[in-house]
PDB file of C-alpha atoms and ligand atoms in Angstrom:
ATOM      1  CA  MET A  92      21.905   1.201   1.650  1.00 53.00           C
ATOM      2  CA  LYS A  93      18.765   2.906   2.993  1.00 66.00           C
ATOM      3  CA  THR A  94      16.148   0.406   4.143  1.00 84.00           C
ATOM      4  CA  LYS A  95      13.283   0.169   1.697  1.00 95.00           C
ATOM      5  CA  LYS A  96       9.661   0.595   2.710  1.00 97.00           C
ATOM      6  CA  LEU A  97       7.291  -2.269   3.406  1.00 98.00           C
ATOM      7  CA  HIS A  98       3.577  -1.554   2.912  1.00 98.00           C
ATOM      8  CA  ILE A  99       0.857  -4.098   3.601  1.00 98.00           C
ATOM      9  CA  ILE A 100      -2.603  -3.892   2.081  1.00 98.00           C
ATOM     10  CA  SER A 101      -5.693  -5.410   3.673  1.00 98.00           C
ATOM     11  CA  THR A 102      -7.409  -8.069   1.569  1.00 97.00           C
ATOM     12  CA  GLY A 103     -10.980  -6.963   2.154  1.00 96.00           C
ATOM     13  CA  LYS A 104     -11.744 -10.608   2.939  1.00 95.00           C
ATOM     14  CA  GLN A 105     -10.642 -10.915   6.556  1.00 96.00           C
ATOM     15  CA  LYS A 106     -12.838 -10.070   9.504  1.00 97.00           C
ATOM     16  CA  PRO A 107     -11.788  -6.786  11.131  1.00 97.00           C
ATOM     17  CA  GLU A 108     -10.955  -8.577  14.407  1.00 97.00           C
ATOM     18  CA  GLN A 109      -8.821 -11.148  12.574  1.00 97.00           C
ATOM     19  CA  LEU A 110      -6.966  -8.436  10.656  1.00 98.00           C
ATOM     20  CA  ALA A 111      -6.389  -6.418  13.833  1.00 98.00           C
ATOM     21  CA  GLU A 112      -5.048  -9.533  15.583  1.00 98.00           C
ATOM     22  CA  ILE A 113      -2.470 -10.110  12.819  1.00 98.00           C
ATOM     23  CA  ILE A 114      -1.464  -6.472  12.445  1.00 98.00           C
ATOM     24  CA  GLY A 115      -1.186  -6.107  16.207  1.00 98.00           C
ATOM     25  CA  VAL A 116       1.655  -8.631  16.033  1.00 98.00           C
ATOM     26  CA  ILE A 117       3.444  -7.634  12.817  1.00 98.00           C
ATOM     27  CA  HIS A 118       3.206  -3.831  12.794  1.00 98.00           C
ATOM     28  CA  PRO A 119       6.698  -3.199  14.246  1.00 97.00           C
ATOM     29  CA  TYR A 120       8.178  -4.666  11.017  1.00 96.00           C
ATOM     30  CA  ILE A 121       5.968  -2.615   8.671  1.00 97.00           C
ATOM     31  CA  ASP A 122       6.139   0.999   7.517  1.00 97.00           C
ATOM     32  CA  PHE A 123       2.588   1.461   6.204  1.00 98.00           C
ATOM     33  CA  ILE A 124      -0.676  -0.428   6.736  1.00 98.00           C
ATOM     34  CA  HIS A 125      -3.342   0.233   4.086  1.00 98.00           C
ATOM     35  CA  LEU A 126      -6.999  -0.398   4.811  1.00 98.00           C
ATOM     36  CA  ARG A 127      -8.304  -1.249   1.318  1.00 98.00           C
ATOM     37  CA  GLU A 128     -11.835  -2.316   2.135  1.00 98.00           C
ATOM     38  CA  LYS A 129     -13.765  -1.586  -1.028  1.00 96.00           C
ATOM     39  CA  THR A 130     -17.091  -3.018   0.086  1.00 97.00           C
ATOM     40  CA  LYS A 131     -17.174  -1.459   3.545  1.00 98.00           C
ATOM     41  CA  ARG A 132     -18.977   1.722   4.557  1.00 97.00           C
ATOM     42  CA  ALA A 133     -17.105   4.703   6.005  1.00 98.00           C
ATOM     43  CA  LYS A 134     -18.254   3.859   9.535  1.00 98.00           C
ATOM     44  CA  GLU A 135     -16.946   0.295   9.235  1.00 98.00           C
ATOM     45  CA  VAL A 136     -13.526   1.436   8.043  1.00 98.00           C
ATOM     46  CA  TYR A 137     -13.419   4.030  10.843  1.00 98.00           C
ATOM     47  CA  GLU A 138     -14.159   1.240  13.330  1.00 98.00           C
ATOM     48  CA  MET A 139     -11.348  -0.847  11.835  1.00 98.00           C
ATOM     49  CA  VAL A 140      -8.934   1.974  12.613  1.00 98.00           C
ATOM     50  CA  GLU A 141     -10.235   1.955  16.199  1.00 98.00           C
ATOM     51  CA  LEU A 142      -9.603  -1.798  16.433  1.00 98.00           C
ATOM     52  CA  LEU A 143      -6.033  -1.293  15.201  1.00 98.00           C
ATOM     53  CA  ALA A 144      -5.505   1.528  17.692  1.00 98.00           C
ATOM     54  CA  ASP A 145      -6.714  -0.811  20.469  1.00 98.00           C
ATOM     55  CA  LYS A 146      -3.894  -3.160  19.416  1.00 98.00           C
ATOM     56  CA  LYS A 147      -1.408  -0.291  19.801  1.00 98.00           C
ATOM     57  CA  VAL A 148      -0.839   0.035  16.045  1.00 98.00           C
ATOM     58  CA  PRO A 149       0.473   3.590  15.496  1.00 98.00           C
ATOM     59  CA  LEU A 150      -1.993   5.770  13.562  1.00 98.00           C
ATOM     60  CA  SER A 151       1.084   7.243  11.877  1.00 98.00           C
ATOM     61  CA  LYS A 152       1.453   3.982   9.930  1.00 98.00           C
ATOM     62  CA  ILE A 153      -2.137   3.718   8.698  1.00 98.00           C
ATOM     63  CA  MET A 154      -3.290   4.709   5.203  1.00 98.00           C
ATOM     64  CA  ILE A 155      -6.944   4.570   4.123  1.00 98.00           C
ATOM     65  CA  ASN A 156      -7.690   3.539   0.543  1.00 98.00           C
ATOM     66  CA  ASP A 157      -9.862   6.073  -1.317  1.00 98.00           C
ATOM     67  CA  ARG A 158     -11.817   7.494   1.656  1.00 98.00           C
ATOM     68  CA  VAL A 159     -10.397  10.929   2.435  1.00 98.00           C
ATOM     69  CA  ASP A 160     -13.203  11.533   4.938  1.00 98.00           C
ATOM     70  CA  VAL A 161     -12.305   8.447   6.968  1.00 98.00           C
ATOM     71  CA  ALA A 162      -8.591   9.281   6.859  1.00 98.00           C
ATOM     72  CA  CYS A 163      -9.279  12.782   8.250  1.00 98.00           C
ATOM     73  CA  ALA A 164     -11.798  11.654  10.838  1.00 98.00           C
ATOM     74  CA  SER A 165      -9.543   8.940  12.191  1.00 98.00           C
ATOM     75  CA  ASN A 166      -6.349  11.030  12.269  1.00 98.00           C
ATOM     76  CA  VAL A 167      -4.274   8.524  10.356  1.00 98.00           C
ATOM     77  CA  LYS A 168      -1.202   9.193   8.235  1.00 98.00           C
ATOM     78  CA  GLY A 169      -2.945   9.557   4.925  1.00 98.00           C
ATOM     79  CA  VAL A 170      -4.935   8.299   1.997  1.00 98.00           C
ATOM     80  CA  GLN A 171      -4.149   5.994  -0.926  1.00 98.00           C
ATOM     81  CA  LEU A 172      -5.994   7.323  -3.953  1.00 98.00           C
ATOM     82  CA  ALA A 173      -7.296   4.862  -6.533  1.00 96.00           C
ATOM     83  CA  TYR A 174      -8.371   5.370 -10.143  1.00 93.00           C
ATOM     84  CA  HIS A 175     -11.905   6.309  -9.074  1.00 95.00           C
ATOM     85  CA  SER A 176     -10.842   8.528  -6.133  1.00 97.00           C
ATOM     86  CA  LEU A 177     -10.731  12.310  -5.811  1.00 98.00           C
ATOM     87  CA  PRO A 178      -7.858  13.818  -7.845  1.00 98.00           C
ATOM     88  CA  VAL A 179      -4.505  14.098  -6.073  1.00 98.00           C
ATOM     89  CA  GLU A 180      -4.318  17.880  -6.546  1.00 98.00           C
ATOM     90  CA  ILE A 181      -7.686  18.433  -4.869  1.00 98.00           C
ATOM     91  CA  VAL A 182      -6.817  16.248  -1.892  1.00 98.00           C
ATOM     92  CA  LYS A 183      -3.417  17.918  -1.522  1.00 97.00           C
ATOM     93  CA  ARG A 184      -5.015  21.370  -1.671  1.00 97.00           C
ATOM     94  CA  GLU A 185      -7.878  20.709   0.721  1.00 97.00           C
ATOM     95  CA  PHE A 186      -6.313  18.240   3.164  1.00 97.00           C
ATOM     96  CA  MET A 187      -2.790  19.478   3.619  1.00 95.00           C
ATOM     97  CA  ASP A 188      -2.002  17.294   6.627  1.00 95.00           C
ATOM     98  CA  LEU A 189      -2.615  14.021   4.806  1.00 98.00           C
ATOM     99  CA  THR A 190       0.144  12.031   3.160  1.00 98.00           C
ATOM    100  CA  VAL A 191      -1.148  11.158  -0.302  1.00 98.00           C
ATOM    101  CA  GLY A 192      -0.244   8.009  -2.222  1.00 98.00           C
ATOM    102  CA  CYS A 193      -1.625   7.302  -5.674  1.00 98.00           C
ATOM    103  CA  SER A 194      -2.145   3.936  -7.390  1.00 98.00           C
ATOM    104  CA  VAL A 195      -0.761   4.051 -10.952  1.00 98.00           C
ATOM    105  CA  HIS A 196      -0.430   1.663 -13.862  1.00 97.00           C
ATOM    106  CA  SER A 197       1.682   3.566 -16.428  1.00 97.00           C
ATOM    107  CA  ILE A 198       4.386   6.197 -16.814  1.00 98.00           C
ATOM    108  CA  GLU A 199       1.757   8.769 -17.739  1.00 98.00           C
ATOM    109  CA  GLU A 200      -0.332   8.143 -14.620  1.00 98.00           C
ATOM    110  CA  ALA A 201       2.796   8.262 -12.444  1.00 98.00           C
ATOM    111  CA  GLN A 202       3.887  11.598 -13.937  1.00 98.00           C
ATOM    112  CA  ILE A 203       0.435  13.107 -13.499  1.00 98.00           C
ATOM    113  CA  ALA A 204       0.364  11.954  -9.864  1.00 98.00           C
ATOM    114  CA  GLU A 205       3.776  13.530  -9.281  1.00 98.00           C
ATOM    115  CA  GLN A 206       2.787  16.824 -10.957  1.00 98.00           C
ATOM    116  CA  GLN A 207      -0.324  16.969  -8.793  1.00 98.00           C
ATOM    117  CA  GLY A 208       1.723  16.572  -5.618  1.00 98.00           C
ATOM    118  CA  ALA A 209       1.485  12.895  -4.667  1.00 98.00           C
ATOM    119  CA  ASP A 210       3.979  11.916  -1.988  1.00 98.00           C
ATOM    120  CA  TYR A 211       4.571   8.532  -3.629  1.00 98.00           C
ATOM    121  CA  VAL A 212       2.977   6.170  -6.150  1.00 98.00           C
ATOM    122  CA  ILE A 213       2.195   2.483  -5.959  1.00 98.00           C
ATOM    123  CA  PHE A 214       2.796   0.849  -9.365  1.00 98.00           C
ATOM    124  CA  GLY A 215       1.528  -2.536 -10.446  1.00 94.00           C
ATOM    125  CA  HIS A 216       0.709  -5.174 -10.691  1.00 96.00           C
ATOM    126  CA  VAL A 217       4.288  -6.132 -11.446  1.00 98.00           C
ATOM    127  CA  TYR A 218       3.921  -9.939 -11.357  1.00 97.00           C
ATOM    128  CA  SER A 219       0.856 -12.066 -11.910  1.00 93.00           C
ATOM    129  CA  THR A 220      -1.115 -12.546  -8.722  1.00 92.00           C
ATOM    130  CA  GLN A 221      -4.306 -14.184  -7.517  1.00 90.00           C
ATOM    131  CA  SER A 222      -5.189 -10.770  -6.103  1.00 87.00           C
ATOM    132  CA  LYS A 223      -5.661  -9.449  -9.697  1.00 90.00           C
ATOM    133  CA  PRO A 224      -6.975 -12.557 -11.441  1.00 91.00           C
ATOM    134  CA  GLY A 225      -6.903 -12.687 -15.232  1.00 91.00           C
ATOM    135  CA  LEU A 226      -5.034  -9.407 -15.667  1.00 92.00           C
ATOM    136  CA  ILE A 227      -1.710  -9.305 -17.498  1.00 93.00           C
ATOM    137  CA  PRO A 228       1.119  -8.152 -15.238  1.00 96.00           C
ATOM    138  CA  LYS A 229       3.103  -5.043 -16.121  1.00 97.00           C
ATOM    139  CA  GLY A 230       6.504  -6.674 -15.587  1.00 97.00           C
ATOM    140  CA  ILE A 231       9.805  -5.551 -14.194  1.00 97.00           C
ATOM    141  CA  GLU A 232      10.815  -3.462 -17.233  1.00 97.00           C
ATOM    142  CA  GLN A 233       7.756  -1.224 -16.953  1.00 98.00           C
ATOM    143  CA  LEU A 234       8.529  -0.839 -13.260  1.00 98.00           C
ATOM    144  CA  TRP A 235      12.020   0.274 -14.224  1.00 98.00           C
ATOM    145  CA  SER A 236      10.612   2.803 -16.760  1.00 98.00           C
ATOM    146  CA  VAL A 237       8.151   4.221 -14.239  1.00 98.00           C
ATOM    147  CA  SER A 238      10.889   4.526 -11.594  1.00 98.00           C
ATOM    148  CA  GLU A 239      13.046   6.429 -14.097  1.00 98.00           C
ATOM    149  CA  SER A 240      10.204   8.754 -15.073  1.00 98.00           C
ATOM    150  CA  VAL A 241       9.419  10.298 -11.667  1.00 98.00           C
ATOM    151  CA  SER A 242      11.357  11.645  -8.675  1.00 98.00           C
ATOM    152  CA  ILE A 243       8.875  10.622  -5.995  1.00 98.00           C
ATOM    153  CA  PRO A 244       9.170   7.119  -4.498  1.00 98.00           C
ATOM    154  CA  VAL A 245       7.697   4.265  -6.515  1.00 98.00           C
ATOM    155  CA  ILE A 246       6.384   1.325  -4.497  1.00 98.00           C
ATOM    156  CA  ALA A 247       5.970  -1.966  -6.384  1.00 98.00           C
ATOM    157  CA  ILE A 248       2.819  -4.045  -5.919  1.00 98.00           C
ATOM    158  CA  GLY A 249       1.429  -7.323  -7.211  1.00 97.00           C
ATOM    159  CA  GLY A 250       2.888 -10.791  -6.750  1.00 97.00           C
ATOM    160  CA  ILE A 251       5.760  -9.525  -4.628  1.00 97.00           C
ATOM    161  CA  THR A 252       7.559 -12.257  -2.681  1.00 97.00           C
ATOM    162  CA  PRO A 253      10.551 -11.972  -0.333  1.00 95.00           C
ATOM    163  CA  THR A 254      12.903 -13.197  -3.064  1.00 93.00           C
ATOM    164  CA  ASN A 255      11.592 -11.118  -5.977  1.00 95.00           C
ATOM    165  CA  SER A 256      11.505  -8.015  -3.792  1.00 94.00           C
ATOM    166  CA  ARG A 257      15.257  -7.771  -4.387  1.00 92.00           C
ATOM    167  CA  GLU A 258      14.806  -7.458  -8.163  1.00 95.00           C
ATOM    168  CA  VAL A 259      12.064  -4.854  -7.826  1.00 96.00           C
ATOM    169  CA  ILE A 260      14.380  -2.774  -5.656  1.00 96.00           C
ATOM    170  CA  GLU A 261      17.091  -3.163  -8.310  1.00 95.00           C
ATOM    171  CA  ALA A 262      14.518  -1.891 -10.836  1.00 97.00           C
ATOM    172  CA  GLY A 263      14.267   1.354  -8.869  1.00 96.00           C
ATOM    173  CA  ALA A 264      11.387   0.729  -6.459  1.00 97.00           C
ATOM    174  CA  GLN A 265      11.755   2.401  -3.084  1.00 97.00           C
ATOM    175  CA  GLY A 266       9.724  -0.331  -1.444  1.00 97.00           C
ATOM    176  CA  VAL A 267       7.087  -3.005  -1.886  1.00 98.00           C
ATOM    177  CA  ALA A 268       3.393  -3.365  -1.095  1.00 98.00           C
ATOM    178  CA  VAL A 269       2.163  -6.834  -0.176  1.00 98.00           C
ATOM    179  CA  MET A 270      -1.270  -8.299   0.367  1.00 97.00           C
ATOM    180  CA  SER A 271      -1.518 -12.113   0.167  1.00 95.00           C
ATOM    181  CA  GLY A 272       2.164 -12.864   0.809  1.00 96.00           C
ATOM    182  CA  ILE A 273       1.784 -11.652   4.380  1.00 97.00           C
ATOM    183  CA  LEU A 274      -1.892 -11.494   5.302  1.00 97.00           C
ATOM    184  CA  GLU A 275      -2.708 -14.913   3.835  1.00 96.00           C
ATOM    185  CA  ALA A 276       0.520 -16.558   4.999  1.00 97.00           C
ATOM    186  CA  GLU A 277       0.310 -19.428   7.469  1.00 97.00           C
ATOM    187  CA  ASP A 278       2.634 -17.476   9.744  1.00 98.00           C
ATOM    188  CA  PRO A 279       2.341 -13.729   8.971  1.00 98.00           C
ATOM    189  CA  LEU A 280       5.065 -12.797  11.459  1.00 98.00           C
ATOM    190  CA  GLU A 281       7.576 -15.166   9.870  1.00 98.00           C
ATOM    191  CA  ALA A 282       6.547 -13.915   6.396  1.00 98.00           C
ATOM    192  CA  VAL A 283       6.973 -10.265   7.330  1.00 97.00           C
ATOM    193  CA  LYS A 284      10.414 -10.962   8.785  1.00 97.00           C
ATOM    194  CA  GLN A 285      11.451 -12.580   5.523  1.00 97.00           C
ATOM    195  CA  TYR A 286      10.322  -9.589   3.461  1.00 97.00           C
ATOM    196  CA  ARG A 287      12.093  -7.295   5.882  1.00 95.00           C
ATOM    197  CA  SER A 288      15.351  -9.192   5.638  1.00 93.00           C
ATOM    198  CA  TYR A 289      15.373  -8.984   1.824  1.00 92.00           C
ATOM    199  CA  LEU A 290      14.488  -5.290   1.909  1.00 91.00           C
ATOM    200  CA  SER A 291      17.213  -4.430   4.410  1.00 83.00           C
ATOM    201  CA  GLU A 292      20.141  -6.113   2.641  1.00 65.00           C
TER     202      GLU A 292
HETATM  203  C1  LIG B 520      -8.892   2.269 -15.961  1.00 96.75           C
HETATM  204  C2  LIG B 520      -8.746   1.661 -14.612  1.00 96.75           C
HETATM  205  N1  LIG B 520      -7.520   1.424 -14.130  1.00 96.75           N
HETATM  206  C3  LIG B 520      -7.380   0.882 -12.913  1.00 96.75           C
HETATM  207  C4  LIG B 520      -8.476   0.554 -12.142  1.00 96.75           C
HETATM  208  C5  LIG B 520      -8.317  -0.100 -10.807  1.00 96.75           C
HETATM  209  O1  LIG B 520      -8.270   0.847  -9.828  1.00 96.75           O
HETATM  210  P1  LIG B 520      -6.980   1.119  -8.945  1.00 96.75           P
HETATM  211  O2  LIG B 520      -6.885   2.548  -8.724  1.00 96.75           O
HETATM  212  O3  LIG B 520      -5.783   0.533  -9.563  1.00 96.75           O
HETATM  213  O4  LIG B 520      -7.301   0.362  -7.643  1.00 96.75           O
HETATM  214  P2  LIG B 520      -6.795  -1.043  -7.151  1.00 96.75           P
HETATM  215  O5  LIG B 520      -7.925  -1.994  -7.314  1.00 96.75           O
HETATM  216  O6  LIG B 520      -5.631  -1.502  -7.967  1.00 96.75           O
HETATM  217  O7  LIG B 520      -6.467  -0.823  -5.714  1.00 96.75           O
HETATM  218  C6  LIG B 520      -9.734   0.851 -12.659  1.00 96.75           C
HETATM  219  N2  LIG B 520     -10.849   0.589 -11.944  1.00 96.75           N
HETATM  220  N3  LIG B 520      -9.865   1.391 -13.913  1.00 96.75           N
HETATM  221  C1  TZP B 521      -4.209  -3.722  -4.915  1.00 96.75           C
HETATM  222  C2  TZP B 521      -3.346  -4.341  -5.922  1.00 96.75           C
HETATM  223  N1  TZP B 521      -3.038  -3.662  -7.037  1.00 96.75           N
HETATM  224  C3  TZP B 521      -2.232  -4.345  -7.847  1.00 96.75           C
HETATM  225  S1  TZP B 521      -1.856  -5.888  -7.242  1.00 96.75           S
HETATM  226  C4  TZP B 521      -2.779  -5.591  -5.841  1.00 96.75           C
HETATM  227  C5  TZP B 521      -2.911  -6.558  -4.761  1.00 96.75           C
HETATM  228  C6  TZP B 521      -1.555  -7.082  -4.313  1.00 96.75           C
HETATM  229  O1  TZP B 521      -1.650  -8.371  -4.270  1.00 96.75           O
HETATM  230  P1  TZP B 521      -0.613  -9.483  -3.767  1.00 96.75           P
HETATM  231  O2  TZP B 521       0.387  -8.869  -2.843  1.00 96.75           O
HETATM  232  O3  TZP B 521      -1.523 -10.448  -3.069  1.00 96.75           O
HETATM  233  O4  TZP B 521      -0.027 -10.062  -5.011  1.00 96.75           O
HETATM  234 MG1   MG B 522      -4.433  -0.793  -9.311  1.00 96.75          MG
END
């Protein structure tokens, strides 16, 4: 079986130095590192990329949430477009070198993202999670329906643990995206190894 992808998403709560310290250790086990720093200015996110580069994190693994300008300026892999971001088709047309992921919450949004040229979608939140407090999770069946409805990879997000990552893969996900399960773990390296072992089996 082909190894599934492991994405991690920054919490927006950790200090840049603290985040860089953790990612500097765990990046060999991770496919994509998303900087999702909704309250930071472009310059601050750009400087976070520099901190990661100082820790020898490959730029080819870094995705910037929303900010196409920062992604281009910092020469990273690509951009993760949110609901409020520029449309996928515009980014694909104007920034051909960027890998483009799109955050989706329904079959319709996933199909639109695919039609517009997204390289993959992140669908969620699948399970309830403190990272999306008070919002009803979409559940594993909707994940299955979304995975059936598009040909591009679907990455599952929201409440993903090492053990439930197996069932999301069985529901058609090509990988998982994790925030608290790794970045807020007591031992992020041990946590990432656990996710990796479930994703590789
Ligand atoms: C209508 C609507 N749907 C979803 C969101 C949340 O934005 P999203 O692109 O899912 O970004 P994340 O917070 O999940 O990273 C929204 N604001 N409005
Ligand atoms: C950005 C985002 N979108 C849906 S859930 C989520 C955060 C993931 O949270 P966690 O991995 O901590 O459950
Ligand atoms: Mg979302």
